[in-house]
Amino acid sequence: MTFGEQPAYLRVASDLRQKIVNGSLPPHTRLPSQARIREEYGVSDTVALEARKVLMAEGLVEGRSGSGTYVRERPVPRRIARSGYRRPSGATPFRQEQADEGARGTWESSSEQERASAAIAERLGIALGERVMRTRYVFREGGEPMMLSTSWEPLAVTGRTPVMLPEEGPLGGCGVVERMAAIDVVVDNVVEEVGARPGLAEELLTLGGVPGHVVMVVERTYFASGRAVETADVVVPADRYRLSYHLPVR
């Protein structure tokens, strides 16, 4: 096989990837051994190993201890709605979507006060070390973890109010807009920045991924008259979900 200018390991990985995509190597099939790849493609052991590493980093294959490397089942991505439209129910987007589709969604959360790090202070426009309420969420669908979220709210805004704890009190579980309105803070803008990166070890442990899997990260901030009143990081497995935005036309 002539490899041309492209590195040999990428050409081998590309050919194997195509076989996975077109079904020649279906899910749960053992990937050709390093020796087989070396023989079939006329490459060195190093090239064969690097090609397998590429496929593993892409999440197409997984190693099984003492058994070999196998083609992974490719999940059909499910939609996660992100919308600027708010129904009058007061439900958060996750809760509303679960209700609309009849999905078996559950979530768990925990809140605690902490001092704002430099990054969070910058996002909220507050002083370094100022007190914030941090709330961590794990969202599940049918018992399977599908999304993580960590939010921060400045206690200068919510402290000593009925909405200080996002998941407790008379408005526990309602969205940020509704909770803030209850303390006469009118949210009038929300900014979301979407990026992707390899998942952190603790994230993948919770979400059921393997090292190297990519996650989408939504960095969301709510504003009231230019003042940030909540910021959050929403983490979603990129191989299992797609973000679907529904934005109103003005």
PDB file of C-alpha atoms in Angstrom:
ATOM      1  CA  MET A   1       0.000   0.000   0.000  1.00  0.00           C
ATOM      2  CA  THR A   2       1.288   3.424  -0.966  1.00  0.00           C
ATOM      3  CA  PHE A   3       0.778   5.966   1.761  1.00  0.00           C
ATOM      4  CA  GLY A   4       1.922   9.139   0.027  1.00  0.00           C
ATOM      5  CA  GLU A   5       2.542  12.192   2.125  1.00  0.00           C
ATOM      6  CA  GLN A   6       0.117  11.431   4.974  1.00  0.00           C
ATOM      7  CA  PRO A   7       1.667   9.675   7.987  1.00  0.00           C
ATOM      8  CA  ALA A   8       1.287   5.927   7.658  1.00  0.00           C
ATOM      9  CA  TYR A   9      -0.499   5.489  10.976  1.00  0.00           C
ATOM     10  CA  LEU A  10      -3.220   7.971   9.929  1.00  0.00           C
ATOM     11  CA  ARG A  11      -3.764   6.151   6.640  1.00  0.00           C
ATOM     12  CA  VAL A  12      -4.097   2.836   8.460  1.00  0.00           C
ATOM     13  CA  ALA A  13      -6.454   4.384  11.009  1.00  0.00           C
ATOM     14  CA  SER A  14      -8.505   5.926   8.184  1.00  0.00           C
ATOM     15  CA  ASP A  15      -8.919   2.584   6.426  1.00  0.00           C
ATOM     16  CA  LEU A  16      -9.907   0.810   9.642  1.00  0.00           C
ATOM     17  CA  ARG A  17     -12.281   3.661  10.508  1.00  0.00           C
ATOM     18  CA  GLN A  18     -13.996   3.264   7.146  1.00  0.00           C
ATOM     19  CA  LYS A  19     -14.469  -0.447   7.780  1.00  0.00           C
ATOM     20  CA  ILE A  20     -16.060   0.355  11.130  1.00  0.00           C
ATOM     21  CA  VAL A  21     -18.368   2.981   9.620  1.00  0.00           C
ATOM     22  CA  ASN A  22     -19.512   0.823   6.678  1.00  0.00           C
ATOM     23  CA  GLY A  23     -20.091  -2.224   8.858  1.00  0.00           C
ATOM     24  CA  SER A  24     -17.226  -4.388   7.633  1.00  0.00           C
ATOM     25  CA  LEU A  25     -16.093  -4.354  11.252  1.00  0.00           C
ATOM     26  CA  PRO A  26     -19.409  -4.350  13.156  1.00  0.00           C
ATOM     27  CA  PRO A  27     -19.802  -3.540  16.861  1.00  0.00           C
ATOM     28  CA  HIS A  28     -18.218  -6.036  19.290  1.00  0.00           C
ATOM     29  CA  THR A  29     -15.925  -7.368  16.551  1.00  0.00           C
ATOM     30  CA  ARG A  30     -12.303  -7.779  17.587  1.00  0.00           C
ATOM     31  CA  LEU A  31     -10.037  -5.303  15.828  1.00  0.00           C
ATOM     32  CA  PRO A  32      -7.274  -6.973  13.799  1.00  0.00           C
ATOM     33  CA  SER A  33      -4.264  -7.672  15.986  1.00  0.00           C
ATOM     34  CA  GLN A  34      -1.135  -5.583  15.805  1.00  0.00           C
ATOM     35  CA  ALA A  35       0.596  -8.384  13.912  1.00  0.00           C
ATOM     36  CA  ARG A  36      -2.319  -8.625  11.447  1.00  0.00           C
ATOM     37  CA  ILE A  37      -2.307  -4.888  10.825  1.00  0.00           C
ATOM     38  CA  ARG A  38       1.461  -4.960  10.313  1.00  0.00           C
ATOM     39  CA  GLU A  39       1.144  -7.767   7.774  1.00  0.00           C
ATOM     40  CA  GLU A  40      -1.927  -6.472   5.930  1.00  0.00           C
ATOM     41  CA  TYR A  41      -0.742  -2.894   5.548  1.00  0.00           C
ATOM     42  CA  GLY A  42       2.990  -3.526   5.345  1.00  0.00           C
ATOM     43  CA  VAL A  43       3.808  -1.244   8.261  1.00  0.00           C
ATOM     44  CA  SER A  44       5.859  -1.460  11.421  1.00  0.00           C
ATOM     45  CA  ASP A  45       4.619  -2.426  14.878  1.00  0.00           C
ATOM     46  CA  THR A  46       4.893   1.232  15.898  1.00  0.00           C
ATOM     47  CA  VAL A  47       2.617   2.352  13.052  1.00  0.00           C
ATOM     48  CA  ALA A  48       0.093  -0.393  13.852  1.00  0.00           C
ATOM     49  CA  LEU A  49       0.047   0.606  17.514  1.00  0.00           C
ATOM     50  CA  GLU A  50      -0.363   4.308  16.747  1.00  0.00           C
ATOM     51  CA  ALA A  51      -3.252   3.579  14.365  1.00  0.00           C
ATOM     52  CA  ARG A  52      -5.070   1.662  17.093  1.00  0.00           C
ATOM     53  CA  LYS A  53      -4.448   4.540  19.512  1.00  0.00           C
ATOM     54  CA  VAL A  54      -6.109   6.938  17.067  1.00  0.00           C
ATOM     55  CA  LEU A  55      -9.239   4.790  16.852  1.00  0.00           C
ATOM     56  CA  MET A  56      -9.331   4.440  20.618  1.00  0.00           C
ATOM     57  CA  ALA A  57      -9.005   8.199  21.120  1.00  0.00           C
ATOM     58  CA  GLU A  58     -11.901   8.697  18.688  1.00  0.00           C
ATOM     59  CA  GLY A  59     -14.036   6.363  20.784  1.00  0.00           C
ATOM     60  CA  LEU A  60     -14.499   3.876  17.931  1.00  0.00           C
ATOM     61  CA  VAL A  61     -12.810   0.985  19.726  1.00  0.00           C
ATOM     62  CA  GLU A  62     -12.150  -0.017  23.313  1.00  0.00           C
ATOM     63  CA  GLY A  63      -9.582  -2.230  24.955  1.00  0.00           C
ATOM     64  CA  ARG A  64     -10.689  -5.213  27.017  1.00  0.00           C
ATOM     65  CA  SER A  65      -8.183  -6.445  29.545  1.00  0.00           C
ATOM     66  CA  GLY A  66      -6.628  -9.730  28.498  1.00  0.00           C
ATOM     67  CA  SER A  67      -8.832  -9.988  25.414  1.00  0.00           C
ATOM     68  CA  GLY A  68      -7.884  -7.371  22.855  1.00  0.00           C
ATOM     69  CA  THR A  69      -9.370  -4.306  21.204  1.00  0.00           C
ATOM     70  CA  TYR A  70     -13.000  -4.338  20.066  1.00  0.00           C
ATOM     71  CA  VAL A  71     -15.264  -2.116  17.990  1.00  0.00           C
ATOM     72  CA  ARG A  72     -17.578  -0.129  20.248  1.00  0.00           C
ATOM     73  CA  GLU A  73     -21.329   0.000  19.880  1.00  0.00           C
ATOM     74  CA  ARG A  74     -22.112   3.375  18.324  1.00  0.00           C
ATOM     75  CA  PRO A  75     -25.068   4.936  20.155  1.00  0.00           C
ATOM     76  CA  VAL A  76     -27.696   6.879  18.245  1.00  0.00           C
ATOM     77  CA  PRO A  77     -27.292  10.447  19.550  1.00  0.00           C
ATOM     78  CA  ARG A  78     -30.271  11.760  21.492  1.00  0.00           C
ATOM     79  CA  ARG A  79     -31.359  15.378  21.420  1.00  0.00           C
ATOM     80  CA  ILE A  80     -30.957  17.700  24.391  1.00  0.00           C
ATOM     81  CA  ALA A  81     -33.019  20.835  23.891  1.00  0.00           C
ATOM     82  CA  ARG A  82     -31.547  24.248  24.622  1.00  0.00           C
ATOM     83  CA  SER A  83     -34.126  26.969  24.179  1.00  0.00           C
ATOM     84  CA  GLY A  84     -34.648  30.656  24.745  1.00  0.00           C
ATOM     85  CA  TYR A  85     -38.351  29.945  25.072  1.00  0.00           C
ATOM     86  CA  ARG A  86     -39.706  29.430  28.550  1.00  0.00           C
ATOM     87  CA  ARG A  87     -43.054  27.828  29.224  1.00  0.00           C
ATOM     88  CA  PRO A  88     -45.120  29.314  32.038  1.00  0.00           C
ATOM     89  CA  SER A  89     -44.770  26.092  34.054  1.00  0.00           C
ATOM     90  CA  GLY A  90     -41.558  27.317  35.696  1.00  0.00           C
ATOM     91  CA  ALA A  91     -39.811  24.052  34.786  1.00  0.00           C
ATOM     92  CA  THR A  92     -36.162  23.993  33.801  1.00  0.00           C
ATOM     93  CA  PRO A  93     -35.407  22.968  30.164  1.00  0.00           C
ATOM     94  CA  PHE A  94     -34.361  19.461  31.287  1.00  0.00           C
ATOM     95  CA  ARG A  95     -37.537  18.921  33.305  1.00  0.00           C
ATOM     96  CA  GLN A  96     -39.759  20.296  30.539  1.00  0.00           C
ATOM     97  CA  GLU A  97     -38.131  18.161  27.863  1.00  0.00           C
ATOM     98  CA  GLN A  98     -38.483  15.073  29.998  1.00  0.00           C
ATOM     99  CA  ALA A  99     -42.181  15.805  30.479  1.00  0.00           C
ATOM    100  CA  ASP A 100     -42.739  16.513  26.773  1.00  0.00           C
ATOM    101  CA  GLU A 101     -41.146  13.259  25.635  1.00  0.00           C
ATOM    102  CA  GLY A 102     -42.369  11.060  28.459  1.00  0.00           C
ATOM    103  CA  ALA A 103     -38.773  10.214  29.347  1.00  0.00           C
ATOM    104  CA  ARG A 104     -37.826   8.724  32.693  1.00  0.00           C
ATOM    105  CA  GLY A 105     -35.616  11.565  33.822  1.00  0.00           C
ATOM    106  CA  THR A 106     -34.284  11.958  37.324  1.00  0.00           C
ATOM    107  CA  TRP A 107     -31.632  14.161  38.878  1.00  0.00           C
ATOM    108  CA  GLU A 108     -29.732  14.599  42.078  1.00  0.00           C
ATOM    109  CA  SER A 109     -28.050  17.691  43.413  1.00  0.00           C
ATOM    110  CA  SER A 110     -25.993  19.065  46.262  1.00  0.00           C
ATOM    111  CA  SER A 111     -25.304  22.679  47.220  1.00  0.00           C
ATOM    112  CA  GLU A 112     -22.631  24.279  49.348  1.00  0.00           C
ATOM    113  CA  GLN A 113     -21.135  27.694  49.876  1.00  0.00           C
ATOM    114  CA  GLU A 114     -17.598  28.413  48.698  1.00  0.00           C
ATOM    115  CA  ARG A 115     -15.367  31.297  47.750  1.00  0.00           C
ATOM    116  CA  ALA A 116     -15.290  32.214  44.075  1.00  0.00           C
ATOM    117  CA  SER A 117     -12.199  31.136  42.169  1.00  0.00           C
ATOM    118  CA  ALA A 118     -10.563  33.552  39.753  1.00  0.00           C
ATOM    119  CA  ALA A 119     -12.401  32.029  36.778  1.00  0.00           C
ATOM    120  CA  ILE A 120     -15.829  32.061  38.432  1.00  0.00           C
ATOM    121  CA  ALA A 121     -15.295  35.559  39.849  1.00  0.00           C
ATOM    122  CA  GLU A 122     -14.537  36.817  36.338  1.00  0.00           C
ATOM    123  CA  ARG A 123     -17.623  35.146  34.878  1.00  0.00           C
ATOM    124  CA  LEU A 124     -19.867  36.567  37.594  1.00  0.00           C
ATOM    125  CA  GLY A 125     -18.179  39.964  37.671  1.00  0.00           C
ATOM    126  CA  ILE A 126     -17.466  39.751  41.399  1.00  0.00           C
ATOM    127  CA  ALA A 127     -14.367  39.989  43.561  1.00  0.00           C
ATOM    128  CA  LEU A 128     -12.013  37.041  43.903  1.00  0.00           C
ATOM    129  CA  GLY A 129     -12.970  35.024  46.977  1.00  0.00           C
ATOM    130  CA  GLU A 130     -16.488  36.436  47.243  1.00  0.00           C
ATOM    131  CA  ARG A 131     -19.027  33.948  48.604  1.00  0.00           C
ATOM    132  CA  VAL A 132     -21.062  31.959  46.088  1.00  0.00           C
ATOM    133  CA  MET A 133     -23.479  29.056  46.240  1.00  0.00           C
ATOM    134  CA  ARG A 134     -22.202  26.136  44.178  1.00  0.00           C
ATOM    135  CA  THR A 135     -24.702  23.467  43.139  1.00  0.00           C
ATOM    136  CA  ARG A 136     -23.711  20.235  41.422  1.00  0.00           C
ATOM    137  CA  TYR A 137     -26.195  18.152  39.430  1.00  0.00           C
ATOM    138  CA  VAL A 138     -26.213  14.697  37.887  1.00  0.00           C
ATOM    139  CA  PHE A 139     -29.056  14.218  35.396  1.00  0.00           C
ATOM    140  CA  ARG A 140     -30.128  10.688  34.480  1.00  0.00           C
ATOM    141  CA  GLU A 141     -32.307   9.185  31.786  1.00  0.00           C
ATOM    142  CA  GLY A 142     -33.691   5.743  32.537  1.00  0.00           C
ATOM    143  CA  GLY A 143     -31.141   5.524  35.341  1.00  0.00           C
ATOM    144  CA  GLU A 144     -28.192   6.257  33.013  1.00  0.00           C
ATOM    145  CA  PRO A 145     -26.121   9.404  33.734  1.00  0.00           C
ATOM    146  CA  MET A 146     -26.467  11.694  30.729  1.00  0.00           C
ATOM    147  CA  MET A 147     -25.504  15.210  31.822  1.00  0.00           C
ATOM    148  CA  LEU A 148     -23.566  17.005  34.552  1.00  0.00           C
ATOM    149  CA  SER A 149     -23.993  20.589  35.626  1.00  0.00           C
ATOM    150  CA  THR A 150     -22.265  22.825  38.134  1.00  0.00           C
ATOM    151  CA  SER A 151     -23.733  26.256  38.815  1.00  0.00           C
ATOM    152  CA  TRP A 152     -22.544  29.218  40.855  1.00  0.00           C
ATOM    153  CA  GLU A 153     -24.725  32.054  42.183  1.00  0.00           C
ATOM    154  CA  PRO A 154     -23.367  35.100  44.048  1.00  0.00           C
ATOM    155  CA  LEU A 155     -24.692  35.155  47.590  1.00  0.00           C
ATOM    156  CA  ALA A 156     -24.693  38.940  47.337  1.00  0.00           C
ATOM    157  CA  VAL A 157     -27.783  38.352  45.165  1.00  0.00           C
ATOM    158  CA  THR A 158     -29.487  35.298  46.696  1.00  0.00           C
ATOM    159  CA  GLY A 159     -28.082  35.170  50.245  1.00  0.00           C
ATOM    160  CA  ARG A 160     -30.675  35.288  53.044  1.00  0.00           C
ATOM    161  CA  THR A 161     -33.528  34.903  50.542  1.00  0.00           C
ATOM    162  CA  PRO A 162     -35.997  32.017  49.986  1.00  0.00           C
ATOM    163  CA  VAL A 163     -34.112  31.026  46.790  1.00  0.00           C
ATOM    164  CA  MET A 164     -30.610  30.823  48.266  1.00  0.00           C
ATOM    165  CA  LEU A 165     -30.639  27.031  47.765  1.00  0.00           C
ATOM    166  CA  PRO A 166     -31.643  26.274  44.135  1.00  0.00           C
ATOM    167  CA  GLU A 167     -33.244  22.909  44.911  1.00  0.00           C
ATOM    168  CA  GLU A 168     -34.874  23.722  48.245  1.00  0.00           C
ATOM    169  CA  GLY A 169     -37.547  26.077  49.551  1.00  0.00           C
ATOM    170  CA  PRO A 170     -40.799  27.197  47.931  1.00  0.00           C
ATOM    171  CA  LEU A 171     -39.206  27.562  44.484  1.00  0.00           C
ATOM    172  CA  GLY A 172     -36.820  24.617  44.719  1.00  0.00           C
ATOM    173  CA  GLY A 173     -36.345  23.009  41.320  1.00  0.00           C
ATOM    174  CA  CYS A 174     -37.652  25.968  39.314  1.00  0.00           C
ATOM    175  CA  GLY A 175     -35.515  27.603  36.679  1.00  0.00           C
ATOM    176  CA  VAL A 176     -33.144  30.493  37.308  1.00  0.00           C
ATOM    177  CA  VAL A 177     -35.488  33.010  35.661  1.00  0.00           C
ATOM    178  CA  GLU A 178     -38.403  32.103  37.921  1.00  0.00           C
ATOM    179  CA  ARG A 179     -36.312  31.928  41.094  1.00  0.00           C
ATOM    180  CA  MET A 180     -34.714  35.308  40.476  1.00  0.00           C
ATOM    181  CA  ALA A 181     -38.079  36.877  39.676  1.00  0.00           C
ATOM    182  CA  ALA A 182     -39.255  35.803  43.133  1.00  0.00           C
ATOM    183  CA  ILE A 183     -36.666  38.139  44.681  1.00  0.00           C
ATOM    184  CA  ASP A 184     -37.378  40.947  42.208  1.00  0.00           C
ATOM    185  CA  VAL A 185     -34.377  40.248  39.992  1.00  0.00           C
ATOM    186  CA  VAL A 186     -35.464  40.300  36.349  1.00  0.00           C
ATOM    187  CA  VAL A 187     -33.314  38.092  34.119  1.00  0.00           C
ATOM    188  CA  ASP A 188     -33.235  39.638  30.657  1.00  0.00           C
ATOM    189  CA  ASN A 189     -30.353  37.891  28.902  1.00  0.00           C
ATOM    190  CA  VAL A 190     -28.591  34.547  28.800  1.00  0.00           C
ATOM    191  CA  VAL A 191     -25.310  33.751  27.070  1.00  0.00           C
ATOM    192  CA  GLU A 192     -24.190  30.226  26.174  1.00  0.00           C
ATOM    193  CA  GLU A 193     -20.782  29.334  24.780  1.00  0.00           C
ATOM    194  CA  VAL A 194     -20.390  25.775  23.511  1.00  0.00           C
ATOM    195  CA  GLY A 195     -17.055  23.999  23.291  1.00  0.00           C
ATOM    196  CA  ALA A 196     -15.601  20.510  23.351  1.00  0.00           C
ATOM    197  CA  ARG A 197     -12.692  18.877  25.167  1.00  0.00           C
ATOM    198  CA  PRO A 198     -11.582  15.474  26.462  1.00  0.00           C
ATOM    199  CA  GLY A 199     -13.639  14.565  29.513  1.00  0.00           C
ATOM    200  CA  LEU A 200     -12.001  14.819  32.915  1.00  0.00           C
ATOM    201  CA  ALA A 201     -11.465  11.537  34.738  1.00  0.00           C
ATOM    202  CA  GLU A 202     -14.138  12.253  37.354  1.00  0.00           C
ATOM    203  CA  GLU A 203     -16.624  13.356  34.669  1.00  0.00           C
ATOM    204  CA  LEU A 204     -16.149  10.215  32.596  1.00  0.00           C
ATOM    205  CA  LEU A 205     -16.374   8.057  35.711  1.00  0.00           C
ATOM    206  CA  THR A 206     -19.819   9.507  36.440  1.00  0.00           C
ATOM    207  CA  LEU A 207     -21.011   9.594  32.825  1.00  0.00           C
ATOM    208  CA  GLY A 208     -19.814   6.100  31.984  1.00  0.00           C
ATOM    209  CA  GLY A 209     -17.214   7.093  29.405  1.00  0.00           C
ATOM    210  CA  VAL A 210     -13.664   5.896  28.888  1.00  0.00           C
ATOM    211  CA  PRO A 211     -10.432   7.936  28.880  1.00  0.00           C
ATOM    212  CA  GLY A 212     -10.184  10.004  25.727  1.00  0.00           C
ATOM    213  CA  HIS A 213     -13.905  10.444  25.218  1.00  0.00           C
ATOM    214  CA  VAL A 214     -14.931  13.934  24.200  1.00  0.00           C
ATOM    215  CA  VAL A 215     -17.541  15.954  26.068  1.00  0.00           C
ATOM    216  CA  MET A 216     -19.423  19.081  25.033  1.00  0.00           C
ATOM    217  CA  VAL A 217     -19.297  21.885  27.572  1.00  0.00           C
ATOM    218  CA  VAL A 218     -21.925  24.614  27.651  1.00  0.00           C
ATOM    219  CA  GLU A 219     -20.739  27.641  29.615  1.00  0.00           C
ATOM    220  CA  ARG A 220     -23.985  29.445  30.491  1.00  0.00           C
ATOM    221  CA  THR A 221     -24.479  32.767  32.261  1.00  0.00           C
ATOM    222  CA  TYR A 222     -27.739  34.538  33.170  1.00  0.00           C
ATOM    223  CA  PHE A 223     -27.792  38.342  33.370  1.00  0.00           C
ATOM    224  CA  ALA A 224     -30.138  40.883  34.923  1.00  0.00           C
ATOM    225  CA  SER A 225     -29.592  44.427  33.659  1.00  0.00           C
ATOM    226  CA  GLY A 226     -26.017  43.538  32.753  1.00  0.00           C
ATOM    227  CA  ARG A 227     -25.231  41.896  36.099  1.00  0.00           C
ATOM    228  CA  ALA A 228     -24.425  38.162  36.106  1.00  0.00           C
ATOM    229  CA  VAL A 229     -26.700  36.360  38.569  1.00  0.00           C
ATOM    230  CA  GLU A 230     -25.804  32.753  37.747  1.00  0.00           C
ATOM    231  CA  THR A 231     -23.168  30.939  35.741  1.00  0.00           C
ATOM    232  CA  ALA A 232     -22.893  27.219  35.054  1.00  0.00           C
ATOM    233  CA  ASP A 233     -20.915  24.543  33.234  1.00  0.00           C
ATOM    234  CA  VAL A 234     -23.083  21.876  31.592  1.00  0.00           C
ATOM    235  CA  VAL A 235     -21.184  18.744  30.513  1.00  0.00           C
ATOM    236  CA  VAL A 236     -22.652  16.288  27.973  1.00  0.00           C
ATOM    237  CA  PRO A 237     -21.082  13.163  26.361  1.00  0.00           C
ATOM    238  CA  ALA A 238     -20.482  14.116  22.718  1.00  0.00           C
ATOM    239  CA  ASP A 239     -20.916  10.583  21.392  1.00  0.00           C
ATOM    240  CA  ARG A 240     -24.365  10.069  22.936  1.00  0.00           C
ATOM    241  CA  TYR A 241     -26.079  13.441  22.693  1.00  0.00           C
ATOM    242  CA  ARG A 242     -26.582  16.444  20.442  1.00  0.00           C
ATOM    243  CA  LEU A 243     -27.481  19.949  21.556  1.00  0.00           C
ATOM    244  CA  SER A 244     -30.553  21.256  19.761  1.00  0.00           C
ATOM    245  CA  TYR A 245     -31.156  25.011  19.933  1.00  0.00           C
ATOM    246  CA  HIS A 246     -34.625  26.491  19.484  1.00  0.00           C
ATOM    247  CA  LEU A 247     -34.371  30.276  19.400  1.00  0.00           C
ATOM    248  CA  PRO A 248     -37.250  32.724  19.007  1.00  0.00           C
ATOM    249  CA  VAL A 249     -37.344  34.963  15.924  1.00  0.00           C
ATOM    250  CA  ARG A 250     -37.694  38.592  16.981  1.00  0.00           C
TER     251      ARG A 250
END
